Amino acid sequence: EMSMVTGVQTCALPICQTTLPREAGWLARGANRRMSKMVRALTGIQPSGPPHIGNLKGMVEPAVELQESTEPFYFIASYHAMTTLKDPELFRQYQLEAAATFLAFGLDPKRAALFRQQDIPEVCELSWILGTHINLGILERAHAFKSAKDKGKEINLGTFSYPVLMAADILLYDTNLVPVGKDQKQHVEMAKDFAAGFNHRYGEEIFVIPEPVIRPEVATVPGVDGQKMSKSYGNTLGVFTPPKQLRKRVMKVVTDSKEMADPKDPDSCNVFALYGLFATKDEQAELADRYRAGGMGYGHAKQALFEVLDRALAEPRERYLELMDKPEQIEDVLEEGAAKARSVALQTMERVRSATGLGARR
Ligand code: TYM
């Protein structure tokens, strides 16, 4: 009894090595949820810079919509961001911004668990355990690693094992659906493979096999330079950039060099692609006509883009600024989210530990 309470394992009987009595309660609740067949959606965002409209359209909006039909577990992927960000003050700021973004766009903390990755340390344990089952060759084929290598960027161990930690994120919480942009598809596919391999070895009941959910129309939002919008390319339009600066950024979106009088092709234009993400169908048809007719300069199209952006972002921006003014409220949401997430995580780890022999047989 004593040794169980203090966590010192001196007893040789398996029963003493398993769990604290508290965890038995968690286990029972977990069994109930697994039977209730509630679909769980999980996704994360790296707090490695201010959120941009690629994040918004590719993930935040679809994820918030999923709260109507699923149990959302959304988190701030701080450990992932550490692979590139080493400034503690900025890091804290970006974590807050990421959390405020979900809330500003309507995530309901009563329905969802919104939490920080680092508040559930079990994710590191699971990442390690998964890692001992994963071949280097698979990680060498990961897009993110390959492109970092091609660009001669610094590659630390975290960058290399990034997909393993991401798989741990997904598998730790019995995730069914993973709403993401297209750039994360490979990572989710890897998580599926790792889960299937693990289940094959240790038992089909251990991990839920996840599915990526990718909206085709926003799968890859272009940045101001026409490449995929990405914090690491410096080509973003920030979701909460003040209007004046945002307008300046919009004016930087690259176009071809057609003259004002020339007819233009909306379908190959970045400005038009971005416009389409925020404008109504009628507005899109109207601007497309003006492209094709000629006599309209790109400056006009950019102004139209700025206006639909500002229309869509004004309200969330207000909510965001209010939230950022009360970081203690965000903190409360994150702590509550962590408590919900942790109880699920502990049940998963119980299964994993038992199955692998780290824990006692069940
Ligand atoms: P991150 O932080 O790069 O991006 C967050 C989400 O935004 C999507 N996204 C885009 N979608 C469309 N067009 C774009 N230009 C664009 N840029 C970004 C991303 O696809 C992503 O859905 N590895 C993840 C974070 C993560 C995670 C997870 C996600 C860690 N663990 C577990 C899901 C499940 C990432 O770096 O996202």
Short mmCIF file of C-alpha atoms and ligand atoms in Angstrom, two decimals:
data_model
loop_
_atom_site.label_atom_id
_atom_site.label_comp_id
_atom_site.label_asym_id
_atom_site.label_seq_id
_atom_site.Cartn_x
_atom_site.Cartn_y
_atom_site.Cartn_z
CA GLU A 1 0.00 0.00 0.00
CA MET A 2 2.60 2.54 1.07
CA SER A 3 4.82 1.90 -1.88
CA MET A 4 1.93 2.40 -4.29
CA VAL A 5 1.06 5.76 -2.84
CA THR A 6 4.60 7.06 -2.94
CA GLY A 7 5.15 5.58 -6.39
CA VAL A 8 8.15 3.52 -5.23
CA GLN A 9 7.74 0.06 -6.65
CA THR A 10 9.14 -2.42 -4.23
CA CYS A 11 6.48 -5.07 -4.56
CA ALA A 12 7.12 -7.91 -6.98
CA LEU A 13 3.47 -8.71 -7.64
CA PRO A 14 2.14 -7.31 -10.92
CA ILE A 15 -0.85 -5.73 -9.20
CA CYS A 16 1.42 -3.40 -7.27
CA GLN A 17 3.26 -2.25 -10.34
CA THR A 18 0.29 -1.19 -12.35
CA THR A 19 -1.45 1.98 -11.37
CA LEU A 20 -2.41 4.25 -8.59
CA PRO A 21 -6.02 3.76 -7.46
CA ARG A 22 -6.96 7.12 -9.00
CA GLU A 23 -6.14 5.83 -12.45
CA ALA A 24 -8.64 3.04 -12.12
CA GLY A 25 -11.32 5.71 -12.18
CA TRP A 26 -9.93 7.24 -15.34
CA LEU A 27 -9.79 3.86 -16.93
CA ALA A 28 -13.47 3.23 -16.28
CA ARG A 29 -14.45 6.57 -17.78
CA GLY A 30 -12.35 5.84 -20.82
CA ALA A 31 -14.06 2.55 -21.40
CA ASN A 32 -17.38 4.39 -21.38
CA ARG A 33 -16.27 6.88 -23.98
CA ARG A 34 -14.91 4.19 -26.22
CA MET A 35 -18.32 2.59 -26.14
CA SER A 36 -20.19 5.85 -26.70
CA LYS A 37 -18.77 6.09 -30.24
CA MET A 38 -18.40 9.86 -30.06
CA VAL A 39 -16.26 10.93 -33.00
CA ARG A 40 -13.17 12.76 -31.85
CA ALA A 41 -11.52 15.40 -34.00
CA LEU A 42 -7.99 16.46 -33.14
CA THR A 43 -5.63 18.97 -34.65
CA GLY A 44 -2.76 21.25 -33.70
CA ILE A 45 -1.03 24.43 -34.74
CA GLN A 46 2.59 25.34 -34.19
CA PRO A 47 3.07 28.54 -32.19
CA SER A 48 6.01 29.45 -34.39
CA GLY A 49 4.64 32.76 -35.65
CA PRO A 50 1.44 34.76 -35.90
CA PRO A 51 -1.40 32.73 -37.44
CA HIS A 52 -1.98 33.39 -41.14
CA ILE A 53 -4.86 32.92 -43.54
CA GLY A 54 -3.47 29.56 -44.70
CA ASN A 55 -3.90 28.33 -41.13
CA LEU A 56 -7.32 29.94 -40.97
CA LYS A 57 -8.76 28.49 -44.16
CA GLY A 58 -6.85 25.21 -44.18
CA MET A 59 -7.46 24.28 -40.57
CA VAL A 60 -9.02 26.73 -38.08
CA GLU A 61 -12.34 27.27 -39.84
CA PRO A 62 -12.88 23.60 -40.75
CA ALA A 63 -11.85 22.58 -37.23
CA VAL A 64 -14.25 25.02 -35.59
CA GLU A 65 -17.07 23.77 -37.83
CA LEU A 66 -16.37 20.21 -36.71
CA GLN A 67 -17.36 21.12 -33.16
CA GLU A 68 -20.98 20.73 -34.27
CA SER A 69 -20.59 17.03 -35.03
CA THR A 70 -17.56 15.82 -33.06
CA GLU A 71 -15.76 16.10 -29.77
CA PRO A 72 -12.90 18.47 -30.59
CA PHE A 73 -9.43 18.17 -29.05
CA TYR A 74 -7.37 21.06 -30.39
CA PHE A 75 -3.95 21.98 -29.15
CA ILE A 76 -0.98 24.30 -29.40
CA ALA A 77 1.94 22.26 -30.79
CA SER A 78 4.64 23.90 -28.68
CA TYR A 79 7.13 21.03 -28.75
CA HIS A 80 6.96 21.06 -32.54
CA ALA A 81 7.56 24.81 -32.66
CA MET A 82 10.66 24.35 -30.48
CA THR A 83 12.38 22.67 -33.39
CA THR A 84 12.69 26.15 -34.95
CA LEU A 85 11.87 28.77 -32.29
CA LYS A 86 14.31 29.45 -29.46
CA ASP A 87 13.11 32.82 -28.11
CA PRO A 88 11.21 32.28 -24.82
CA GLU A 89 9.24 35.56 -24.85
CA LEU A 90 8.12 35.25 -28.47
CA PHE A 91 7.33 31.60 -27.86
CA ARG A 92 4.99 32.42 -24.98
CA GLN A 93 3.37 35.17 -27.05
CA TYR A 94 2.75 32.87 -30.03
CA GLN A 95 1.23 30.20 -27.82
CA LEU A 96 -1.26 32.73 -26.50
CA GLU A 97 -2.00 33.99 -30.03
CA ALA A 98 -2.64 30.47 -31.29
CA ALA A 99 -5.08 29.76 -28.47
CA ALA A 100 -6.82 33.12 -28.95
CA THR A 101 -7.18 32.38 -32.67
CA PHE A 102 -9.29 29.28 -32.10
CA LEU A 103 -11.46 31.17 -29.63
CA ALA A 104 -11.79 34.30 -31.79
CA PHE A 105 -13.09 32.16 -34.65
CA GLY A 106 -15.74 30.58 -32.51
CA LEU A 107 -14.32 27.50 -30.81
CA ASP A 108 -16.54 26.88 -27.82
CA PRO A 109 -14.41 25.90 -24.82
CA LYS A 110 -17.45 24.18 -23.30
CA ARG A 111 -17.54 21.69 -26.17
CA ALA A 112 -13.88 21.51 -27.02
CA ALA A 113 -10.73 20.70 -25.14
CA LEU A 114 -8.26 23.42 -26.10
CA PHE A 115 -4.87 22.72 -24.60
CA ARG A 116 -1.10 23.07 -24.81
CA GLN A 117 0.87 20.07 -25.98
CA GLN A 118 3.33 20.47 -23.09
CA ASP A 119 0.60 20.18 -20.48
CA ILE A 120 0.23 16.49 -21.33
CA PRO A 121 3.75 15.16 -20.86
CA GLU A 122 2.58 11.63 -21.75
CA VAL A 123 2.91 12.69 -25.38
CA CYS A 124 6.69 12.57 -25.01
CA GLU A 125 6.57 9.09 -23.54
CA LEU A 126 4.36 7.85 -26.36
CA SER A 127 6.60 9.53 -28.91
CA TRP A 128 9.57 7.64 -27.53
CA ILE A 129 7.74 4.33 -27.53
CA LEU A 130 6.53 4.81 -31.11
CA GLY A 131 10.02 5.87 -32.13
CA THR A 132 11.48 2.57 -31.04
CA HIS A 133 9.25 0.91 -33.65
CA ILE A 134 9.97 3.24 -36.57
CA ASN A 135 12.60 2.77 -39.20
CA LEU A 136 14.88 5.71 -40.05
CA GLY A 137 14.18 5.29 -43.75
CA ILE A 138 10.55 6.29 -43.30
CA LEU A 139 11.50 9.48 -41.50
CA GLU A 140 14.08 10.30 -44.17
CA ARG A 141 11.28 10.30 -46.73
CA ALA A 142 9.21 12.89 -44.82
CA HIS A 143 8.65 16.07 -46.91
CA ALA A 144 9.52 18.46 -44.09
CA PHE A 145 12.83 16.74 -43.38
CA LYS A 146 13.71 16.47 -47.07
CA SER A 147 13.00 20.11 -47.77
CA ALA A 148 14.95 21.27 -44.69
CA LYS A 149 17.85 19.15 -45.87
CA ASP A 150 17.61 20.43 -49.46
CA LYS A 151 17.61 24.01 -48.25
CA GLY A 152 20.66 23.35 -46.09
CA LYS A 153 18.72 24.29 -42.96
CA GLU A 154 19.76 23.24 -39.48
CA ILE A 155 18.23 19.88 -38.72
CA ASN A 156 18.06 18.95 -35.08
CA LEU A 157 16.85 15.65 -33.72
CA GLY A 158 13.41 17.18 -33.13
CA THR A 159 13.07 18.15 -36.79
CA PHE A 160 13.91 14.61 -37.79
CA SER A 161 11.54 12.93 -35.38
CA TYR A 162 8.79 15.51 -35.95
CA PRO A 163 6.39 13.00 -37.56
CA VAL A 164 6.81 10.62 -34.61
CA LEU A 165 5.76 13.25 -32.09
CA MET A 166 2.90 14.22 -34.37
CA ALA A 167 1.75 10.61 -34.51
CA ALA A 168 1.91 10.52 -30.71
CA ASP A 169 -0.29 13.66 -30.62
CA ILE A 170 -2.88 11.97 -32.75
CA LEU A 171 -2.81 8.48 -31.26
CA LEU A 172 -2.70 9.54 -27.62
CA TYR A 173 -6.28 10.84 -27.76
CA ASP A 174 -8.12 8.08 -29.70
CA THR A 175 -8.49 10.46 -32.63
CA ASN A 176 -10.88 9.64 -35.47
CA LEU A 177 -10.56 12.76 -37.63
CA VAL A 178 -7.64 15.11 -38.18
CA PRO A 179 -8.64 18.36 -39.93
CA VAL A 180 -5.51 19.75 -41.63
CA GLY A 181 -4.19 21.50 -44.73
CA LYS A 182 -2.72 19.39 -47.49
CA ASP A 183 0.86 19.94 -46.30
CA GLN A 184 0.09 17.77 -43.25
CA LYS A 185 -1.40 14.86 -45.16
CA GLN A 186 1.81 12.87 -45.25
CA HIS A 187 2.24 13.26 -41.51
CA VAL A 188 -1.27 11.97 -40.82
CA GLU A 189 -0.71 9.05 -43.20
CA MET A 190 2.46 8.21 -41.26
CA ALA A 191 0.49 8.28 -38.02
CA LYS A 192 -1.98 5.83 -39.55
CA ASP A 193 0.84 3.50 -40.58
CA PHE A 194 2.54 3.66 -37.19
CA ALA A 195 -0.78 2.94 -35.48
CA ALA A 196 -1.57 -0.01 -37.73
CA GLY A 197 1.92 -1.48 -37.25
CA PHE A 198 1.72 -1.09 -33.50
CA ASN A 199 -1.77 -2.59 -33.31
CA HIS A 200 -0.67 -5.47 -35.50
CA ARG A 201 2.13 -6.27 -33.09
CA TYR A 202 0.42 -5.66 -29.76
CA GLY A 203 -3.34 -5.77 -30.26
CA GLU A 204 -5.96 -4.11 -32.41
CA GLU A 205 -7.59 -2.40 -29.42
CA ILE A 206 -4.64 -0.18 -28.64
CA PHE A 207 -4.85 2.69 -31.11
CA VAL A 208 -7.78 4.17 -32.99
CA ILE A 209 -6.78 4.57 -36.66
CA PRO A 210 -7.16 8.26 -37.62
CA GLU A 211 -8.25 9.80 -40.93
CA PRO A 212 -7.12 13.16 -42.32
CA VAL A 213 -9.89 15.60 -43.26
CA ILE A 214 -8.73 17.98 -45.99
CA ARG A 215 -10.99 20.49 -47.71
CA PRO A 216 -10.03 20.50 -51.37
CA GLU A 217 -10.85 24.17 -51.98
CA VAL A 218 -8.51 25.37 -49.24
CA ALA A 219 -5.99 22.52 -49.26
CA THR A 220 -3.11 24.84 -50.15
CA VAL A 221 -3.59 28.58 -49.70
CA PRO A 222 -0.99 30.55 -51.69
CA GLY A 223 1.20 33.19 -50.07
CA VAL A 224 2.04 36.67 -51.38
CA ASP A 225 4.81 35.13 -53.53
CA GLY A 226 2.54 32.45 -55.01
CA GLN A 227 4.18 29.57 -53.12
CA LYS A 228 2.28 27.82 -50.33
CA MET A 229 1.62 30.34 -47.56
CA SER A 230 3.95 29.40 -44.71
CA LYS A 231 5.40 31.01 -41.61
CA SER A 232 8.79 29.76 -42.66
CA TYR A 233 8.65 31.36 -46.14
CA GLY A 234 7.90 34.90 -44.92
CA ASN A 235 5.04 35.11 -47.43
CA THR A 236 2.07 35.25 -45.08
CA LEU A 237 -0.98 37.43 -44.71
CA GLY A 238 -1.52 37.54 -40.94
CA VAL A 239 -5.03 36.89 -39.70
CA PHE A 240 -4.73 39.64 -37.10
CA THR A 241 -2.41 42.06 -38.87
CA PRO A 242 -3.82 45.60 -38.37
CA PRO A 243 -5.79 46.73 -41.47
CA LYS A 244 -3.28 49.32 -42.70
CA GLN A 245 -0.38 46.87 -42.66
CA LEU A 246 -2.55 44.11 -44.05
CA ARG A 247 -3.44 46.33 -47.01
CA LYS A 248 0.25 46.94 -47.65
CA ARG A 249 0.88 43.18 -47.59
CA VAL A 250 -2.00 42.55 -49.98
CA MET A 251 -0.50 45.07 -52.42
CA LYS A 252 2.63 42.86 -52.44
CA VAL A 253 0.86 39.77 -53.81
CA VAL A 254 2.71 38.82 -57.00
CA THR A 255 0.91 38.86 -60.35
CA ASP A 256 2.01 38.55 -63.95
CA SER A 257 3.06 41.76 -65.71
CA LYS A 258 0.02 42.37 -67.93
CA GLU A 259 -0.88 46.00 -68.64
CA MET A 260 -4.07 47.63 -67.39
CA ALA A 261 -5.80 47.31 -70.79
CA ASP A 262 -4.99 43.59 -71.26
CA PRO A 263 -7.54 40.85 -70.58
CA LYS A 264 -6.40 38.77 -67.62
CA ASP A 265 -6.82 35.17 -66.46
CA PRO A 266 -8.45 34.89 -63.02
CA ASP A 267 -7.73 31.17 -62.77
CA SER A 268 -3.95 31.59 -62.81
CA CYS A 269 -3.88 34.65 -60.57
CA ASN A 270 -2.86 34.56 -56.88
CA VAL A 271 -4.90 37.63 -56.10
CA PHE A 272 -8.00 35.99 -57.49
CA ALA A 273 -7.28 32.70 -55.69
CA LEU A 274 -7.08 34.54 -52.38
CA TYR A 275 -10.16 36.59 -53.24
CA GLY A 276 -12.10 33.39 -53.82
CA LEU A 277 -11.48 32.30 -50.23
CA PHE A 278 -13.35 35.29 -48.83
CA ALA A 279 -15.74 36.58 -51.51
CA THR A 280 -19.26 35.37 -52.27
CA LYS A 281 -19.93 33.42 -55.48
CA ASP A 282 -21.50 36.52 -57.07
CA GLU A 283 -18.53 38.68 -56.14
CA GLN A 284 -16.19 36.10 -57.61
CA ALA A 285 -18.12 35.93 -60.87
CA GLU A 286 -18.16 39.70 -61.12
CA LEU A 287 -14.43 40.10 -60.55
CA ALA A 288 -13.68 37.22 -62.94
CA ASP A 289 -15.63 39.09 -65.65
CA ARG A 290 -13.60 42.22 -65.03
CA TYR A 291 -10.36 40.19 -65.32
CA ARG A 292 -11.42 38.75 -68.67
CA ALA A 293 -12.76 42.04 -70.07
CA GLY A 294 -9.47 43.93 -69.69
CA GLY A 295 -9.24 47.54 -68.59
CA MET A 296 -8.82 46.57 -64.94
CA GLY A 297 -5.39 46.81 -63.29
CA TYR A 298 -4.16 44.40 -60.62
CA GLY A 299 -4.23 47.27 -58.14
CA HIS A 300 -8.00 47.20 -58.36
CA ALA A 301 -8.18 43.45 -57.78
CA LYS A 302 -5.88 43.79 -54.79
CA GLN A 303 -8.06 46.51 -53.29
CA ALA A 304 -11.07 44.20 -53.76
CA LEU A 305 -9.13 41.41 -52.03
CA PHE A 306 -8.23 43.67 -49.12
CA GLU A 307 -11.87 44.66 -48.70
CA VAL A 308 -13.24 41.12 -48.50
CA LEU A 309 -10.40 40.16 -46.15
CA ASP A 310 -11.10 43.08 -43.87
CA ARG A 311 -14.81 42.31 -43.92
CA ALA A 312 -14.19 38.72 -42.81
CA LEU A 313 -11.51 39.49 -40.24
CA ALA A 314 -12.84 42.63 -38.53
CA GLU A 315 -15.09 40.89 -36.01
CA PRO A 316 -12.76 38.06 -35.09
CA ARG A 317 -9.99 40.65 -34.75
CA GLU A 318 -12.03 42.49 -32.14
CA ARG A 319 -12.70 39.31 -30.20
CA TYR A 320 -9.04 38.39 -30.50
CA LEU A 321 -7.87 41.73 -29.11
CA GLU A 322 -10.28 41.40 -26.21
CA LEU A 323 -8.99 37.93 -25.44
CA MET A 324 -5.35 38.94 -25.70
CA ASP A 325 -6.15 41.65 -23.19
CA LYS A 326 -7.23 38.99 -20.69
CA PRO A 327 -4.59 36.28 -20.92
CA GLU A 328 -5.79 34.82 -17.61
CA GLN A 329 -9.07 33.85 -19.31
CA ILE A 330 -7.18 32.05 -22.04
CA GLU A 331 -5.11 30.37 -19.35
CA ASP A 332 -8.27 29.07 -17.64
CA VAL A 333 -9.52 27.59 -20.91
CA LEU A 334 -6.16 25.92 -21.54
CA GLU A 335 -6.01 24.43 -18.06
CA GLU A 336 -9.50 23.04 -18.33
CA GLY A 337 -8.67 21.65 -21.76
CA ALA A 338 -5.53 20.01 -20.42
CA ALA A 339 -7.49 18.27 -17.68
CA LYS A 340 -9.90 16.77 -20.23
CA ALA A 341 -7.11 15.75 -22.57
CA ARG A 342 -4.99 14.28 -19.82
CA SER A 343 -7.64 11.86 -18.64
CA VAL A 344 -7.83 10.38 -22.14
CA ALA A 345 -4.05 10.34 -22.48
CA LEU A 346 -3.62 8.38 -19.27
CA GLN A 347 -5.98 5.67 -20.47
CA THR A 348 -4.15 5.31 -23.74
CA MET A 349 -0.82 5.09 -21.96
CA GLU A 350 -2.24 2.47 -19.66
CA ARG A 351 -3.02 0.30 -22.71
CA VAL A 352 0.33 1.03 -24.34
CA ARG A 353 2.35 0.36 -21.22
CA SER A 354 0.52 -2.83 -20.51
CA ALA A 355 0.76 -4.10 -24.09
CA THR A 356 4.47 -3.40 -24.48
CA GLY A 357 5.51 -4.79 -21.11
CA LEU A 358 6.38 -1.41 -19.64
CA GLY A 359 3.43 -1.97 -17.36
CA ALA A 360 1.87 -5.04 -15.87
CA ARG A 361 -0.30 -7.40 -17.89
CA ARG A 362 -3.98 -6.46 -17.82
P1 TYM B 1 1.14 24.30 -38.88
O1 TYM B 1 1.30 25.02 -37.59
O2 TYM B 1 2.18 24.47 -39.90
O3 TYM B 1 -0.23 24.72 -39.54
C1 TYM B 1 -1.48 24.62 -38.86
C2 TYM B 1 -2.54 24.15 -39.84
O4 TYM B 1 -2.65 25.06 -40.92
C3 TYM B 1 -2.56 24.36 -42.14
N1 TYM B 1 -1.90 25.21 -43.15
C4 TYM B 1 -2.38 25.43 -44.37
N2 TYM B 1 -3.50 25.02 -45.00
C5 TYM B 1 -3.71 25.45 -46.26
N3 TYM B 1 -2.85 26.27 -46.92
C6 TYM B 1 -1.70 26.72 -46.33
N4 TYM B 1 -0.88 27.54 -46.98
C7 TYM B 1 -1.43 26.28 -45.00
N5 TYM B 1 -0.42 26.51 -44.15
C8 TYM B 1 -0.72 25.84 -43.01
C9 TYM B 1 -1.71 23.14 -41.85
O5 TYM B 1 -1.92 22.12 -42.79
C10 TYM B 1 -2.19 22.78 -40.47
O6 TYM B 1 -3.35 21.98 -40.53
N6 TYM B 1 2.56 19.64 -37.83
C11 TYM B 1 1.45 20.58 -37.71
C12 TYM B 1 1.01 20.78 -36.28
C13 TYM B 1 0.69 19.53 -35.58
C14 TYM B 1 -0.47 18.70 -35.78
C15 TYM B 1 -0.34 17.62 -34.88
C16 TYM B 1 -1.55 18.78 -36.64
C17 TYM B 1 1.43 18.95 -34.59
N7 TYM B 1 0.82 17.82 -34.18
C18 TYM B 1 -1.32 16.61 -34.80
C19 TYM B 1 -2.54 17.76 -36.57
C20 TYM B 1 -2.41 16.69 -35.67
C21 TYM B 1 1.88 21.91 -38.30
O7 TYM B 1 3.05 22.21 -38.40
O8 TYM B 1 0.87 22.76 -38.60
#
